[in-house]
Structure formats: C-alpha cells, structure tokens
Amino acid sequence: MMPAFHQTRRHITRSLLFAAGGLFLTAAALAVVQPATPPEPVFQARQTLDLPPMGQQADSTDPYIASTRIRRGDTVADLLRRLGINEDGLLAFLTHDASARSIYKLYPGRTVQAALDEQGNMVWLRYAHTPGSTAKSGIESAWLEVRPDGHDGFSAHERTTAAVRETRVAEGEISSSLFGAADEAQLPDSITMEMVDILGSRIDFLKDLRKGDRFRIVYDAYMHDGEEVGAGHIRALEFINKDKAYSAVWFETAQGQGGYYDFSGASLKGAFLRTAIKFTRISSTFGMRMHPIHKKWIGHKGVDYAAPSGTPIHATADGTVEFIGQQNGYGNVIILKNFGKYSTLYAHQSRFAKGLKKGDHVQQGDLIGYVGSTGWATGPHLHYEFRINNQPVDPLSTDLPMARTLEARDQKAFQATVARYQPEIQLLARLQESRIQLAER
C-alpha cells in the first residue's frame, strides 16, 4: 500500500478556469474604473412577437426527454413508471425479446432515458449500459435503443459512438495520502497510477512523500452526454516533493517515438531497464562458472534469469532488431542494436513476439519474446547480455547510461509542446498559492 497523505485538491476544466479568470478580471475592472463623464444613452431595438395562448406551446416537434438513474433493486417496470411510459406490450418486449437482452441486467447508477411526444407516446427508449469502454479509436459509449416499429410492436438495436475527448486540469495538496488527495481532486485512479509510473524514476512514492507535497496535472478525459465516461492519459504534470519540482510532458519525436520528458527535454525513463523479465530470480551471474552442460570452467558472458517457460521477455531499451533466429548455443535469440555503442542479447527463447523481424524498431518495455530452454540450456531461463562495443559486460555492476535527451531536430517542436501546457500548470500553481495564503490568514 502506498503511504501517503490525504490532500485538499481542486478539479477544474480548462474552460471553467479561463471563464472564471475572465469573470474575475471583468468584475475587478467594473469595480475600479469609474466613468469620468455621464454615460451615453443606450438605444434598444424592439420587435413585437405573437405568443401562443397560455397553455399552448410554440411550434415545436421536439419530444420531451425524461431521464432516471437505476437504483439498487430496480426492475424494468420501476424504470418505465418513473419515466412516465405506458406502452402496451413494451414491458413484455423488454423482458423477453433477445434483441433487448442488455436491459436484462440493470447496473445501479447507469442512466435510462426516454423521449415522449406531445401525446405522451414513446418515441425512443435508451439504456446506457456501457458509458465508456476502450476501443481502437479511443473510448466508446454503447447503449440499447428501443423504438416503436410502426406495427404495434417494438424493435431494439445496440448503438455505439465515440466519446468526446476533453482536456481536464486538477491540482491537490497531500495531507495524509496520495490517493486521498487524488480522490479529493476527483482524479480517476488510472491517472493517479499513471502519475506514479511517470515520475517513479525520480520520486520514491513509497518513502519520499511528505505532508504538503503538491501536484498539478493536465490530462485527457472522455465525455458522453455531459458525463465523464473514461480517462485518457496525462499530457503534462508537475509534482512538488520536499520543495523540489518534478515536471513531465508527453512528447512524440519526428520518428514517431512517444514518451515523457521533463520540461528541459530529458527523458523520464532510464536508457536501460535492469531486467528484461518481471518477477524473476538470478540463477547465474556474470563471470567464471562451471558450465552445467560442458562440465568445465568457462566465462559466462551474461546473467541468467530463471523463470517458467512462456514468461514474457521485454526489451530493456529502445533499439533495432539486428538479429532474430537460431544461433549456436543461444538457441532462439534476439540481438538489439540500441544506441551509440550499446547492444543487448536475449537467448534461449521458446518463441518470439508475433510479427517481430530483423530491422524492426522496438521501444523500451516492448514484448519481444518468451522464456524457453532452446540451445544449450538445462531448464527454462533467459540468458541476457549487455554489450558495449560488442563486448559483454556485467549489467548488474555496470553503471547503466542515464536518460537520453532529445536530439536537436526535435527541440523546437518539444519547446512548443511545453509552451502549450506550462500556462495551465502555472495557473494551477497560482490557485494553490492563493488558497494556502487564504487558509493562513
């Protein structure tokens, strides 16, 4: 469990922030500026409109929309009653027809809407059973739509639409826990966890958090019918830990490689991961050892990680596939040419990641294969080599390269990205400072 500190936080949309700022400035101007001369007369154009008699509506064919949220213990009949629907045969259709099966399970908190015409007849009924789900295009909303079929019956169809992406901002101050502060800021849990992942190489969120630490975040949210139905990803953030500021912004290079960088342009991930497998143990270290097959002392050029056959293997750094296939005692092996003088080797694999071939570019953490025991191996494990100028060195004792910085050709575009989000981060910082000053009075 993450030790933490409960925060006071504020959650504000971009539009609300700027609208509020505009109203504040306008009010201040009205309060301070006094007219030096009498105001000019105001002229107003008028037009007489013929209004319908009382009790009648102006020409409008728009239906009346009724809406209700599902409560625990609700039945379909309860929902129809609250919506004011009294259609012969509708209840039987909803509870028995296979095309309406998604309404068989009512989720508390989900919304049911109905459109009624002037005579109170149902135009349509919609059950938003899946407000947000992940799709290739982003976040989608799905609902069941029921309409009269024109033959004294009904038809039901499943509908989907892409949710609208909006930019949200939030800020908070930790008083007891990070997640407590995030909840106060109305941050989705996925955004909180992403914040921890992004800054995990800079801040130890298990040990380093202190009361008074603050965060400011710009992130994507997905909306449908005015409700947030899913969270996207963090666009930019700033975290103040022990009075030191840590920043992050998402940026995609000209080569299409995306990642998080601090505002100076340094990558927030190390150039190399220490291991290519999660949840494993070292079964053989770098250096001289008695070879388990040849039964003689021989130099071991890598580190062996014992793991069950089929365990995923991940690239420890960005790179290009220099070799993929079988090679002597290595069995199924992949060699990645990373950057500069560095390369890495992954041996004894049972199989490779689907579709991976020589010349492909992979990013740090990408799946490249699975643990096996091919080649000279007595059991399933990964043989991992870290090479400098094609010479194996001990990855456990070598000082791994620090985070890479952006190349000169990407700097201009990166600075434009930072300039896009920094004003929002700075505005959130001013809001925090103002709130703190008011609390201290």
Coordinates of N, CA, C and O in Angstrom, one line a residue, residues 52-219:
P52 N -48.1 32.3 -28.4 CA -49.3 31.4 -28.4 C -50.1 31.6 -27.1 O -49.6 32.1 -26.1
P53 N -51.4 31.2 -27.2 CA -52.2 31.3 -26.0 C -51.6 30.5 -24.8 O -50.9 29.6 -25.0
M54 N -52.0 31.0 -23.6 CA -51.5 30.3 -22.4 C -51.9 28.8 -22.5 O -53.0 28.5 -22.9
G55 N -50.9 27.9 -22.1 CA -51.2 26.5 -22.1 C -50.9 25.8 -23.4 O -50.9 24.6 -23.5
Q56 N -50.5 26.6 -24.4 CA -50.1 26.0 -25.7 C -48.6 26.3 -25.9 O -48.1 27.2 -25.4
Q57 N -48.0 25.4 -26.6 CA -46.5 25.5 -26.9 C -46.4 26.2 -28.3 O -47.2 26.1 -29.1
A58 N -45.3 26.9 -28.4 CA -44.9 27.4 -29.7 C -44.6 26.2 -30.6 O -44.4 25.1 -30.1
D59 N -44.6 26.5 -31.9 CA -44.4 25.4 -32.9 C -43.1 24.6 -32.5 O -42.0 25.2 -32.6
S60 N -43.3 23.4 -32.1 CA -42.1 22.6 -31.7 C -42.5 21.2 -31.8 O -43.5 20.7 -31.3
T61 N -41.7 20.4 -32.5 CA -41.9 19.0 -32.6 C -40.9 18.2 -31.8 O -40.8 17.0 -31.9
D62 N -40.1 18.9 -31.0 CA -39.1 18.2 -30.2 C -39.8 17.5 -29.1 O -40.6 18.0 -28.4
P63 N -39.4 16.2 -28.9 CA -40.0 15.4 -27.9 C -39.5 15.8 -26.5 O -38.5 16.5 -26.3
Y64 N -40.3 15.5 -25.5 CA -39.9 15.7 -24.1 C -39.0 14.5 -23.7 O -39.3 13.4 -23.9
I65 N -37.8 14.9 -23.1 CA -36.8 13.9 -22.7 C -36.9 13.7 -21.2 O -36.8 14.6 -20.4
A66 N -37.2 12.4 -20.8 CA -37.2 12.1 -19.4 C -36.0 11.2 -19.1 O -35.6 10.4 -20.0
S67 N -35.4 11.3 -17.9 CA -34.2 10.6 -17.6 C -34.3 10.1 -16.1 O -34.8 10.8 -15.3
T68 N -33.7 8.9 -15.9 CA -33.7 8.4 -14.5 C -32.4 7.5 -14.4 O -31.9 6.9 -15.3
R69 N -31.9 7.5 -13.1 CA -30.7 6.6 -12.9 C -31.2 5.4 -12.2 O -32.2 5.4 -11.4
I70 N -30.6 4.3 -12.5 CA -31.0 3.0 -12.0 C -30.6 2.9 -10.5 O -29.5 3.2 -10.1
R71 N -31.5 2.5 -9.7 CA -31.3 2.3 -8.2 C -31.2 0.8 -7.9 O -31.7 0.0 -8.6
R72 N -30.5 0.6 -6.8 CA -30.3 -0.8 -6.4 C -31.7 -1.4 -6.2 O -32.5 -0.9 -5.5
G73 N -32.0 -2.6 -6.8 CA -33.2 -3.3 -6.6 C -34.3 -2.9 -7.6 O -35.4 -3.4 -7.6
D74 N -34.0 -2.0 -8.5 CA -34.9 -1.6 -9.5 C -35.3 -2.7 -10.5 O -34.4 -3.6 -10.8
T75 N -36.5 -2.7 -11.0 CA -36.9 -3.6 -12.1 C -37.2 -2.7 -13.3 O -37.2 -1.5 -13.2
V76 N -37.3 -3.4 -14.5 CA -37.6 -2.6 -15.7 C -39.0 -1.9 -15.5 O -39.1 -0.8 -16.0
A77 N -39.9 -2.5 -14.8 CA -41.2 -1.9 -14.6 C -41.1 -0.6 -13.8 O -41.7 0.4 -14.0
D78 N -40.2 -0.6 -12.8 CA -39.9 0.6 -12.0 C -39.4 1.7 -12.9 O -39.8 2.9 -12.7
L79 N -38.5 1.4 -13.8 CA -37.9 2.4 -14.6 C -39.0 3.0 -15.5 O -39.0 4.2 -15.7
L80 N -39.8 2.2 -16.2 CA -40.8 2.7 -17.1 C -41.8 3.6 -16.3 O -42.3 4.6 -16.8
R81 N -42.1 3.2 -15.1 CA -43.1 4.0 -14.3 C -42.5 5.4 -14.0 O -43.2 6.4 -14.1
R82 N -41.2 5.4 -13.6 CA -40.6 6.7 -13.3 C -40.4 7.6 -14.5 O -40.5 8.8 -14.5
L83 N -40.3 7.0 -15.7 CA -40.1 7.7 -16.9 C -41.5 8.2 -17.5 O -41.5 8.9 -18.5
G84 N -42.6 7.7 -16.9 CA -43.9 8.0 -17.4 C -44.3 7.3 -18.7 O -45.1 7.9 -19.5
I85 N -43.7 6.1 -18.9 CA -44.1 5.4 -20.1 C -45.1 4.3 -19.8 O -45.1 3.6 -18.9
N86 N -46.2 4.3 -20.7 CA -47.3 3.4 -20.5 C -47.6 2.9 -21.9 O -48.6 3.2 -22.5
E87 N -46.7 2.0 -22.5 CA -46.9 1.5 -23.8 C -47.3 0.0 -23.7 O -46.6 -0.8 -23.1
D88 N -48.4 -0.3 -24.3 CA -48.9 -1.7 -24.3 C -47.8 -2.6 -25.0 O -47.3 -2.4 -26.1
G89 N -47.5 -3.7 -24.3 CA -46.5 -4.7 -24.8 C -45.1 -4.3 -24.6 O -44.2 -5.2 -24.9
L90 N -44.7 -3.1 -24.2 CA -43.3 -2.7 -24.1 C -42.6 -3.5 -23.0 O -41.5 -4.0 -23.2
L91 N -43.2 -3.7 -21.8 CA -42.6 -4.4 -20.7 C -42.3 -5.9 -21.1 O -41.2 -6.4 -20.9
A92 N -43.3 -6.5 -21.8 CA -43.1 -7.9 -22.2 C -42.0 -8.0 -23.2 O -41.1 -8.9 -23.2
F93 N -41.9 -7.0 -24.1 CA -40.8 -7.0 -25.1 C -39.5 -6.9 -24.5 O -38.5 -7.6 -24.8
L94 N -39.3 -5.9 -23.6 CA -38.0 -5.7 -22.9 C -37.5 -6.9 -22.1 O -36.3 -7.1 -22.0
T95 N -38.5 -7.6 -21.5 CA -38.1 -8.7 -20.6 C -37.9 -10.0 -21.3 O -37.4 -11.0 -20.7
H96 N -38.4 -10.1 -22.5 CA -38.4 -11.4 -23.2 C -37.7 -11.5 -24.6 O -37.2 -12.5 -25.0
D97 N -37.6 -10.3 -25.2 CA -37.0 -10.3 -26.6 C -35.5 -10.4 -26.5 O -34.9 -9.6 -25.8
A98 N -34.9 -11.3 -27.3 CA -33.4 -11.4 -27.3 C -32.7 -10.2 -27.7 O -31.6 -9.9 -27.3
S99 N -33.3 -9.4 -28.6 CA -32.6 -8.2 -29.1 C -32.5 -7.1 -28.0 O -31.7 -6.2 -28.1
A100 N -33.3 -7.2 -26.9 CA -33.2 -6.3 -25.8 C -32.5 -6.9 -24.6 O -32.7 -6.4 -23.5
R101 N -31.7 -7.9 -24.8 CA -31.1 -8.6 -23.7 C -30.2 -7.8 -22.8 O -30.0 -8.1 -21.6
S102 N -29.6 -6.7 -23.3 CA -28.7 -5.9 -22.5 C -29.5 -5.2 -21.4 O -28.8 -4.8 -20.4
I103 N -30.8 -5.1 -21.5 CA -31.5 -4.5 -20.4 C -31.9 -5.5 -19.3 O -32.5 -5.1 -18.3
Y104 N -31.6 -6.8 -19.6 CA -31.9 -7.8 -18.6 C -31.1 -7.5 -17.3 O -31.5 -7.9 -16.2
K105 N -29.9 -7.0 -17.4 CA -29.1 -6.7 -16.2 C -29.0 -5.2 -16.0 O -28.5 -4.5 -16.9
L106 N -29.5 -4.7 -14.9 CA -29.6 -3.3 -14.7 C -28.4 -2.9 -13.7 O -28.4 -3.5 -12.6
Y107 N -27.6 -2.0 -14.1 CA -26.4 -1.6 -13.3 C -26.8 -0.3 -12.5 O -27.1 0.7 -13.1
P108 N -26.8 -0.4 -11.2 CA -27.1 0.8 -10.4 C -26.2 2.0 -10.8 O -25.0 1.8 -11.0
G109 N -26.8 3.1 -11.0 CA -26.0 4.3 -11.4 C -26.0 4.6 -12.8 O -25.8 5.7 -13.2
R110 N -26.3 3.6 -13.7 CA -26.4 3.8 -15.1 C -27.7 4.6 -15.4 O -28.7 4.6 -14.6
T111 N -27.8 5.2 -16.6 CA -28.9 6.1 -17.0 C -29.8 5.4 -18.0 O -29.4 4.7 -18.9
V112 N -31.1 5.6 -17.8 CA -32.1 5.3 -18.8 C -32.9 6.5 -19.2 O -33.3 7.3 -18.3
Q113 N -33.0 6.7 -20.5 CA -33.7 7.9 -21.0 C -34.9 7.5 -21.9 O -34.8 6.4 -22.5
A114 N -35.9 8.4 -22.0 CA -37.0 8.2 -22.9 C -37.4 9.5 -23.5 O -37.4 10.5 -22.8
A115 N -37.8 9.4 -24.8 CA -38.3 10.6 -25.5 C -39.8 10.4 -25.7 O -40.2 9.3 -26.2
L116 N -40.6 11.3 -25.3 CA -42.1 11.2 -25.4 C -42.6 12.4 -26.2 O -42.2 13.5 -26.1
D117 N -43.6 12.1 -27.1 CA -44.2 13.1 -27.9 C -45.3 13.9 -27.1 O -45.5 13.6 -25.9
E118 N -46.0 14.8 -27.8 CA -46.9 15.7 -27.1 C -48.1 14.9 -26.5 O -48.7 15.3 -25.6
Q119 N -48.4 13.7 -27.1 CA -49.5 12.8 -26.6 C -49.0 11.9 -25.5 O -49.7 11.1 -25.0
G120 N -47.7 11.9 -25.2 CA -47.1 11.0 -24.2 C -46.7 9.7 -24.7 O -46.4 8.8 -23.9
N121 N -46.7 9.5 -26.0 CA -46.3 8.3 -26.6 C -44.8 8.2 -26.7 O -44.1 9.2 -27.0
M122 N -44.2 7.0 -26.5 CA -42.8 6.9 -26.6 C -42.2 7.0 -28.0 O -42.7 6.4 -28.9
V123 N -41.2 7.9 -28.1 CA -40.5 8.0 -29.4 C -39.3 7.0 -29.4 O -39.1 6.3 -30.4
W124 N -38.6 7.0 -28.3 CA -37.5 6.0 -28.1 C -37.2 5.9 -26.7 O -37.5 6.7 -25.8
L125 N -36.5 4.8 -26.4 CA -36.0 4.4 -25.0 C -34.6 4.0 -25.1 O -34.2 3.2 -26.0
R126 N -33.7 4.6 -24.3 CA -32.3 4.3 -24.4 C -31.7 3.9 -23.0 O -32.0 4.6 -22.0
Y127 N -31.0 2.8 -23.0 CA -30.4 2.4 -21.8 C -28.9 2.4 -22.0 O -28.3 1.6 -22.8
A128 N -28.2 3.3 -21.3 CA -26.7 3.5 -21.5 C -26.0 2.5 -20.6 O -25.5 2.8 -19.5
H129 N -25.9 1.2 -21.1 CA -25.4 0.1 -20.2 C -23.9 0.1 -20.2 O -23.3 -0.4 -19.2
T130 N -23.2 0.7 -21.2 CA -21.8 0.8 -21.2 C -21.3 2.2 -21.5 O -21.1 2.6 -22.7
P131 N -21.3 3.1 -20.5 CA -21.0 4.5 -20.7 C -19.6 4.7 -21.4 O -19.4 5.6 -22.1
G132 N -18.6 3.9 -21.0 CA -17.3 4.0 -21.6 C -16.6 2.7 -21.7 O -16.5 2.0 -20.7
S133 N -16.0 2.4 -22.8 CA -15.2 1.2 -23.0 C -14.1 1.5 -23.9 O -14.2 2.3 -24.9
T134 N -13.0 0.8 -23.8 CA -11.8 1.0 -24.6 C -12.0 0.4 -26.0 O -12.4 -0.8 -26.1
A135 N -11.7 1.2 -27.0 CA -11.7 0.7 -28.4 C -10.5 1.2 -29.1 O -9.7 2.0 -28.6
K136 N -10.3 0.7 -30.3 CA -9.1 1.1 -31.1 C -9.1 2.6 -31.3 O -8.0 3.2 -31.4
S137 N -10.2 3.2 -31.5 CA -10.3 4.6 -31.8 C -10.3 5.5 -30.5 O -10.3 6.7 -30.6
G138 N -10.3 4.8 -29.3 CA -10.3 5.6 -28.1 C -11.3 5.0 -27.1 O -11.3 3.8 -26.8
I139 N -12.2 5.8 -26.6 CA -13.2 5.4 -25.7 C -14.6 5.5 -26.4 O -14.9 6.5 -27.0
E140 N -15.4 4.4 -26.3 CA -16.7 4.4 -26.9 C -17.8 4.3 -25.9 O -17.5 3.7 -24.8
S141 N -18.9 4.8 -26.2 CA -20.1 4.6 -25.3 C -21.1 3.7 -26.1 O -21.2 3.9 -27.3
A142 N -21.7 2.8 -25.4 CA -22.7 1.9 -26.0 C -24.0 1.9 -25.3 O -24.0 2.1 -24.0
W143 N -25.1 1.8 -26.0 CA -26.4 1.8 -25.4 C -27.4 1.0 -26.2 O -27.2 0.8 -27.4
L144 N -28.5 0.6 -25.5 CA -29.6 -0.1 -26.2 C -30.6 0.9 -26.5 O -31.0 1.8 -25.7
E145 N -31.1 0.9 -27.8 CA -32.1 1.9 -28.2 C -33.3 1.1 -28.7 O -33.3 0.2 -29.5
V146 N -34.5 1.4 -28.1 CA -35.8 0.7 -28.4 C -36.7 1.8 -29.0 O -36.9 2.9 -28.5
R147 N -37.4 1.4 -30.1 CA -38.3 2.3 -30.8 C -39.6 1.5 -31.2 O -39.5 0.3 -31.5
P148 N -40.7 2.2 -31.3 CA -41.9 1.5 -31.9 C -41.6 1.1 -33.4 O -40.9 1.9 -34.1
D149 N -42.0 0.0 -33.8 CA -41.7 -0.5 -35.2 C -42.8 -0.1 -36.2 O -42.7 -0.4 -37.4
G150 N -43.8 0.6 -35.7 CA -44.9 1.0 -36.7 C -45.9 0.0 -36.9 O -46.9 0.2 -37.7
H151 N -45.8 -1.2 -36.3 CA -46.8 -2.3 -36.5 C -47.2 -2.8 -35.1 O -47.4 -4.0 -34.9
D152 N -47.4 -1.9 -34.2 CA -47.9 -2.2 -32.8 C -46.9 -3.1 -32.1 O -47.2 -3.8 -31.1
G153 N -45.6 -3.0 -32.5 CA -44.6 -3.7 -31.8 C -43.4 -2.8 -31.6 O -43.5 -1.6 -31.7
F154 N -42.2 -3.4 -31.3 CA -41.0 -2.6 -31.0 C -39.8 -3.3 -31.6 O -39.8 -4.5 -31.9
S155 N -38.8 -2.5 -31.8 CA -37.5 -3.0 -32.3 C -36.4 -2.5 -31.4 O -36.5 -1.4 -30.8
A156 N -35.4 -3.3 -31.2 CA -34.3 -2.9 -30.3 C -32.9 -3.1 -31.1 O -32.8 -4.1 -31.8
H157 N -32.0 -2.1 -30.9 CA -30.7 -2.2 -31.6 C -29.7 -1.6 -30.6 O -29.9 -0.7 -29.8
E158 N -28.5 -2.2 -30.7 CA -27.3 -1.7 -30.0 C -26.7 -0.6 -30.7 O -26.4 -0.7 -31.9
R159 N -26.4 0.5 -30.1 CA -25.7 1.7 -30.7 C -24.4 2.0 -30.0 O -24.3 1.7 -28.8
T160 N -23.4 2.5 -30.8 CA -22.2 2.9 -30.2 C -21.8 4.2 -30.8 O -22.2 4.6 -31.9
T161 N -21.0 5.0 -30.1 CA -20.5 6.3 -30.6 C -19.2 6.6 -29.8 O -19.0 6.2 -28.7
A162 N -18.3 7.2 -30.5 CA -17.0 7.6 -29.9 C -17.3 8.7 -28.9 O -18.0 9.7 -29.1
A163 N -16.7 8.5 -27.7 CA -16.8 9.6 -26.7 C -15.9 10.8 -27.1 O -14.9 10.6 -27.8
V164 N -16.3 11.9 -26.6 CA -15.5 13.2 -27.0 C -14.4 13.4 -26.0 O -14.6 13.4 -24.8
R165 N -13.2 13.6 -26.5 CA -12.0 13.8 -25.7 C -12.0 15.3 -25.3 O -12.1 16.2 -26.1
E166 N -11.8 15.5 -24.0 CA -11.7 16.9 -23.4 C -10.4 16.9 -22.6 O -9.9 15.9 -22.1
T167 N -9.9 18.1 -22.4 CA -8.7 18.4 -21.6 C -9.2 18.8 -20.2 O -10.0 19.7 -20.1
R168 N -8.7 18.1 -19.2 CA -9.0 18.5 -17.8 C -7.7 18.9 -17.1 O -6.6 18.4 -17.4
V169 N -7.9 19.7 -16.0 CA -6.8 20.0 -15.2 C -7.2 19.8 -13.7 O -8.4 19.8 -13.4
A170 N -6.2 19.4 -12.9 CA -6.5 19.2 -11.5 C -5.3 19.5 -10.7 O -4.2 19.5 -11.2
E171 N -5.5 19.9 -9.4 CA -4.4 20.2 -8.5 C -4.8 19.7 -7.1 O -5.9 19.6 -6.8
G172 N -3.8 19.4 -6.3 CA -4.0 19.0 -5.0 C -2.8 19.1 -4.1 O -1.7 19.2 -4.5
E173 N -3.1 19.0 -2.8 CA -2.0 19.1 -1.8 C -2.2 17.9 -0.9 O -3.3 17.6 -0.4
I174 N -1.2 17.2 -0.6 CA -1.2 16.0 0.2 C -1.2 16.3 1.7 O -0.4 17.1 2.2
S175 N -2.2 15.8 2.4 CA -2.2 16.0 3.9 C -2.1 14.6 4.6 O -1.7 14.6 5.8
S176 N -2.5 13.5 4.0 CA -2.4 12.2 4.6 C -2.0 11.1 3.6 O -1.3 10.2 4.0
S177 N -2.5 11.2 2.4 CA -2.1 10.1 1.4 C -2.3 10.6 0.0 O -3.1 11.5 -0.3
L178 N -1.5 10.1 -0.9 CA -1.6 10.5 -2.3 C -2.9 10.2 -2.9 O -3.5 11.0 -3.5
F179 N -3.4 9.0 -2.6 CA -4.7 8.6 -3.2 C -5.9 9.4 -2.5 O -6.9 9.6 -3.1
G180 N -5.7 9.7 -1.3 CA -6.7 10.6 -0.6 C -6.7 11.9 -1.3 O -7.8 12.5 -1.5
A181 N -5.6 12.5 -1.6 CA -5.5 13.8 -2.2 C -6.1 13.7 -3.6 O -6.8 14.6 -4.1
A182 N -5.8 12.6 -4.3 CA -6.3 12.4 -5.7 C -7.8 12.3 -5.7 O -8.5 12.8 -6.6
D183 N -8.3 11.6 -4.7 CA -9.8 11.4 -4.6 C -10.4 12.8 -4.4 O -11.5 13.1 -5.0
E184 N -9.8 13.6 -3.5 CA -10.3 14.9 -3.3 C -10.3 15.8 -4.6 O -11.2 16.6 -4.8
A185 N -9.3 15.5 -5.4 CA -9.2 16.3 -6.7 C -10.1 15.7 -7.8 O -10.1 16.1 -8.9
Q186 N -10.8 14.6 -7.4 CA -11.6 13.9 -8.4 C -10.8 13.3 -9.6 O -11.3 13.3 -10.7
L187 N -9.6 12.9 -9.3 CA -8.8 12.3 -10.3 C -9.2 10.8 -10.5 O -9.3 10.1 -9.4
P188 N -9.3 10.3 -11.7 CA -9.5 8.9 -11.8 C -8.3 8.1 -11.3 O -7.2 8.6 -11.4
D189 N -8.6 6.9 -10.8 CA -7.5 6.1 -10.3 C -6.4 5.8 -11.3 O -5.2 5.8 -11.0
S190 N -6.8 5.7 -12.6 CA -5.9 5.3 -13.6 C -4.9 6.5 -13.8 O -3.7 6.3 -14.1
I191 N -5.4 7.7 -13.7 CA -4.5 8.9 -13.8 C -3.5 9.0 -12.7 O -2.3 9.3 -12.8
T192 N -4.0 8.7 -11.4 CA -3.1 8.7 -10.3 C -2.0 7.6 -10.5 O -0.8 7.9 -10.2
M193 N -2.4 6.4 -10.9 CA -1.4 5.4 -11.1 C -0.4 5.8 -12.2 O 0.8 5.5 -12.1
E194 N -0.9 6.4 -13.2 CA 0.0 6.9 -14.3 C 1.0 7.9 -13.8 O 2.2 7.9 -14.2
M195 N 0.5 8.8 -13.0 CA 1.4 9.8 -12.4 C 2.6 9.1 -11.6 O 3.7 9.5 -11.7
V196 N 2.2 8.1 -10.9 CA 3.3 7.3 -10.1 C 4.2 6.7 -11.1 O 5.5 6.7 -10.9
D197 N 3.7 6.1 -12.2 CA 4.6 5.4 -13.2 C 5.5 6.4 -13.9 O 6.7 6.2 -14.1
I198 N 5.0 7.6 -14.2 CA 5.8 8.6 -15.0 C 6.9 9.1 -14.1 O 8.1 9.2 -14.6
L199 N 6.7 9.4 -12.9 CA 7.7 10.0 -12.0 C 8.4 9.0 -11.1 O 9.2 9.4 -10.2
G200 N 8.1 7.7 -11.3 CA 8.7 6.7 -10.5 C 10.2 6.6 -10.5 O 10.9 6.2 -9.5
S201 N 10.8 7.1 -11.6 CA 12.3 7.1 -11.6 C 12.9 8.3 -10.9 O 14.1 8.4 -10.8
R202 N 12.1 9.3 -10.5 CA 12.5 10.5 -9.8 C 12.1 10.5 -8.4 O 12.8 11.1 -7.5
I203 N 10.9 10.0 -8.1 CA 10.3 10.0 -6.7 C 10.0 8.6 -6.3 O 9.4 7.9 -7.0
D204 N 10.4 8.3 -5.1 CA 10.0 7.0 -4.4 C 8.7 7.3 -3.7 O 8.6 7.8 -2.6
F205 N 7.6 6.9 -4.4 CA 6.3 7.1 -3.9 C 5.9 6.3 -2.6 O 4.9 6.5 -2.0
L206 N 6.8 5.3 -2.3 CA 6.6 4.6 -1.1 C 7.2 5.2 0.1 O 6.8 5.1 1.3
K207 N 8.3 6.0 -0.1 CA 9.1 6.5 1.0 C 9.2 8.0 1.1 O 9.4 8.6 2.1
D208 N 9.1 8.7 -0.1 CA 9.5 10.1 -0.2 C 8.4 11.1 0.0 O 8.6 12.3 0.1
L209 N 7.1 10.7 0.0 CA 6.0 11.6 0.1 C 6.0 12.3 1.5 O 6.2 11.7 2.5
R210 N 5.6 13.6 1.5 CA 5.5 14.3 2.7 C 4.2 15.2 2.7 O 3.7 15.5 1.7
K211 N 3.7 15.4 3.9 CA 2.6 16.3 4.0 C 3.0 17.7 3.4 O 4.0 18.2 3.7
G212 N 2.1 18.2 2.6 CA 2.4 19.5 2.0 C 2.9 19.4 0.5 O 2.9 20.3 -0.2
D213 N 3.2 18.1 0.1 CA 3.6 17.9 -1.3 C 2.4 18.2 -2.2 O 1.2 18.0 -1.8
R214 N 2.6 18.8 -3.4 CA 1.5 19.2 -4.2 C 1.7 18.6 -5.6 O 2.8 18.3 -6.0
F215 N 0.6 18.5 -6.3 CA 0.6 18.1 -7.7 C -0.3 18.9 -8.6 O -1.3 19.5 -8.1
R216 N 0.1 19.1 -9.8 CA -0.8 19.8 -10.8 C -0.7 19.0 -12.1 O 0.4 18.6 -12.6
I217 N -1.9 18.7 -12.7 CA -2.0 17.7 -13.8 C -2.9 18.3 -14.9 O -3.9 18.8 -14.6
V218 N -2.5 18.0 -16.1 CA -3.3 18.2 -17.3 C -3.5 16.9 -17.9 O -2.5 16.2 -18.2
Y219 N -4.7 16.4 -18.1 CA -4.9 15.1 -18.6 C -6.2 15.0 -19.5 O -7.0 16.0 -19.6

